[in-house]
Amino acid sequence: MDLYIVRHAIAFDPDPTHWPDDRDRPLTDDGKKRFRAAAQGLGALLGSKAVQTLLSSPWVRAWQTAEILEHEAGWPAPVRCEALEGGRSPAEVLKALQPYPTSKAVGLVGHEPSLHELASYLLTADTTHLQMELRKGAVALIELPEVRPGTGRIRMLLQPKVLRAIS
């Protein structure tokens, strides 16, 4: 399985007066604009058929990011995945991946620090052994021959600035 791990794009800062529930915090207009360009670059780099399944945190900012991937990169419509909500464990994400064949490419849209912990878990079987910077809108590709910890190989890490330059 090729696993494309995508951190949500730039969102508004937490503000309980506007969004009492942080799950409702959306992307900024600039965040949407920048990520549209990044998603176009990703589509140009990989082609529109690179991902067969797109799983996303249902939190607003992640879901909006997934919708941009659908419209700008040609990825499939997102599927709600609670395991990608902020604060969830990598083991929960692996459990959510079990129904998908290892021959498929799956996109995941979620939140930090959960995503870099997931990457570390997939690559080293531990959530803390690998530190990587996933900026907002960044994409990491991990080749996962088996859906279990420690079996992954990192194939690509692209920050959003690079993706925008490709578009």
Coordinates of C-alpha atoms in Angstrom, one line a residue:
M1 CA 0.0 0.0 0.0
D2 CA 1.2 3.5 -0.8
L3 CA 0.1 5.8 2.0
Y4 CA -0.1 9.5 1.2
I5 CA -0.1 11.3 4.6
V6 CA -1.4 14.9 4.3
R7 CA -1.5 17.5 7.0
H8 CA -4.5 19.8 6.8
A9 CA -3.9 23.2 5.2
I10 CA -3.5 26.5 7.1
A11 CA -6.5 27.1 9.4
F12 CA -7.6 29.9 11.7
D13 CA -5.9 30.0 15.1
P14 CA -7.9 28.5 17.9
D15 CA -10.6 31.0 19.1
P16 CA -13.3 29.7 21.5
T17 CA -15.4 32.8 20.8
H18 CA -15.7 31.9 17.1
W19 CA -15.3 28.1 17.4
P20 CA -16.2 26.8 20.8
D21 CA -15.5 23.3 19.5
D22 CA -12.1 23.2 17.9
R23 CA -13.3 20.5 15.5
D24 CA -15.3 23.2 13.8
R25 CA -12.3 25.5 13.0
P26 CA -12.0 26.0 9.2
L27 CA -9.2 26.8 6.8
T28 CA -8.4 30.5 6.2
D29 CA -9.1 31.9 2.8
D30 CA -5.3 32.2 2.3
G31 CA -4.9 28.6 3.5
K32 CA -7.5 27.4 0.9
K33 CA -5.8 29.4 -1.9
R34 CA -2.3 28.1 -1.0
F35 CA -3.4 24.5 -0.7
R36 CA -5.3 24.7 -4.0
A37 CA -2.0 25.5 -5.7
A38 CA -0.2 22.7 -3.7
A39 CA -2.9 20.2 -4.6
Q40 CA -2.6 21.2 -8.3
G41 CA 1.2 20.6 -8.0
L42 CA 0.5 17.2 -6.4
G43 CA -1.9 16.3 -9.2
A44 CA 0.7 17.3 -11.8
L45 CA 3.4 15.3 -10.1
L46 CA 1.4 12.1 -9.4
G47 CA -1.4 12.2 -11.8
S48 CA -5.1 12.1 -10.9
K49 CA -5.2 8.3 -10.4
A50 CA -2.5 8.1 -7.8
V51 CA -4.9 7.6 -4.9
Q52 CA -7.8 5.2 -5.0
T53 CA -9.2 5.9 -1.5
L54 CA -9.0 9.2 0.5
L55 CA -9.7 9.0 4.2
S56 CA -10.1 12.2 6.2
S57 CA -10.6 13.3 9.7
P58 CA -14.1 14.7 9.9
W59 CA -12.8 17.9 11.6
V60 CA -13.7 20.8 9.4
R61 CA -10.1 22.0 8.5
A62 CA -9.1 18.4 7.5
W63 CA -12.3 17.8 5.6
Q64 CA -11.9 21.0 3.6
T65 CA -8.3 20.0 2.8
A66 CA -9.5 16.6 1.5
E67 CA -12.2 18.3 -0.6
I68 CA -9.5 20.5 -2.2
L69 CA -7.5 17.3 -3.0
E70 CA -10.6 15.9 -4.6
H71 CA -11.2 19.0 -6.8
E72 CA -7.7 20.1 -7.6
A73 CA -5.6 16.9 -7.6
G74 CA -8.3 14.6 -8.9
W75 CA -8.3 12.4 -5.9
P76 CA -11.5 10.5 -4.9
A77 CA -14.2 12.0 -2.7
P78 CA -13.1 11.8 1.0
V79 CA -14.4 9.1 3.3
R80 CA -14.9 10.0 7.0
C81 CA -12.4 8.4 9.2
E82 CA -12.6 9.1 13.0
A83 CA -9.2 7.4 13.5
L84 CA -7.7 10.5 11.9
E85 CA -9.2 12.9 14.4
G86 CA -6.6 14.9 16.4
G87 CA -5.2 12.9 19.4
R88 CA -6.0 9.5 18.0
S89 CA -3.3 6.8 18.2
P90 CA -1.4 5.3 15.2
A91 CA -2.8 1.9 16.1
E92 CA -6.3 3.2 15.5
V93 CA -5.3 4.4 12.1
L94 CA -3.8 1.1 11.2
K95 CA -7.0 -0.6 12.3
A96 CA -8.9 1.8 10.0
L97 CA -6.6 0.8 7.1
Q98 CA -7.2 -3.0 7.5
P99 CA -10.1 -3.2 5.0
Y100 CA -8.1 -1.7 2.2
P101 CA -6.0 -4.0 0.0
T102 CA -2.2 -3.5 0.2
S103 CA -2.1 -3.0 -3.6
K104 CA -4.0 0.3 -3.3
A105 CA -2.8 3.8 -2.7
V106 CA -4.6 5.5 0.2
G107 CA -4.6 9.2 1.1
L108 CA -4.9 10.2 4.7
V109 CA -5.8 13.8 5.8
G110 CA -5.3 14.6 9.5
H111 CA -3.7 16.6 12.2
E112 CA -0.4 17.1 14.0
P113 CA 1.2 15.7 16.1
S114 CA -0.8 12.6 15.3
L115 CA 0.4 12.3 11.7
H116 CA 4.2 12.4 12.4
E117 CA 3.6 9.9 15.3
L118 CA 1.8 7.7 12.7
A119 CA 4.7 8.1 10.3
S120 CA 7.2 7.2 13.0
Y121 CA 5.1 4.2 14.0
L122 CA 4.8 2.9 10.4
L123 CA 8.6 3.3 9.8
T124 CA 10.1 2.3 13.2
A125 CA 7.2 0.6 15.2
D126 CA 7.5 3.4 17.8
T127 CA 5.7 6.8 17.8
T128 CA 8.8 8.7 19.1
H129 CA 11.8 7.3 17.2
L130 CA 11.4 9.5 14.1
Q131 CA 10.8 13.2 14.1
M132 CA 9.7 14.8 10.9
E133 CA 8.3 18.2 10.1
L134 CA 4.9 18.0 8.4
R135 CA 4.0 21.6 7.7
K136 CA 0.4 22.5 7.1
G137 CA -0.4 21.2 3.6
A138 CA 2.7 18.9 3.5
V139 CA 2.5 15.4 2.0
A140 CA 4.5 12.3 3.0
L141 CA 4.5 9.1 1.0
I142 CA 5.2 5.9 2.9
E143 CA 5.3 2.6 1.1
L144 CA 3.7 0.0 3.4
P145 CA 4.1 -3.6 2.2
E146 CA 2.2 -4.8 5.2
V147 CA -0.4 -2.9 7.3
R148 CA 1.5 -3.2 10.5
P149 CA 4.0 -1.1 12.5
G150 CA 7.7 -0.9 11.4
T151 CA 7.2 -2.1 7.9
G152 CA 7.1 1.2 6.1
R153 CA 9.6 3.0 3.9
I154 CA 9.5 6.7 3.4
R155 CA 9.5 7.5 -0.4
M156 CA 8.7 11.2 -0.4
L157 CA 8.2 14.2 1.8
L158 CA 7.1 17.3 0.1
Q159 CA 6.4 20.6 1.9
P160 CA 3.6 22.8 0.5
K161 CA 6.0 25.4 -0.9
V162 CA 7.6 22.7 -3.2
L163 CA 4.1 21.5 -4.3
R164 CA 3.1 25.1 -5.1
A165 CA 6.2 25.5 -7.2
I166 CA 5.3 22.5 -9.3
S167 CA 1.9 23.8 -10.1

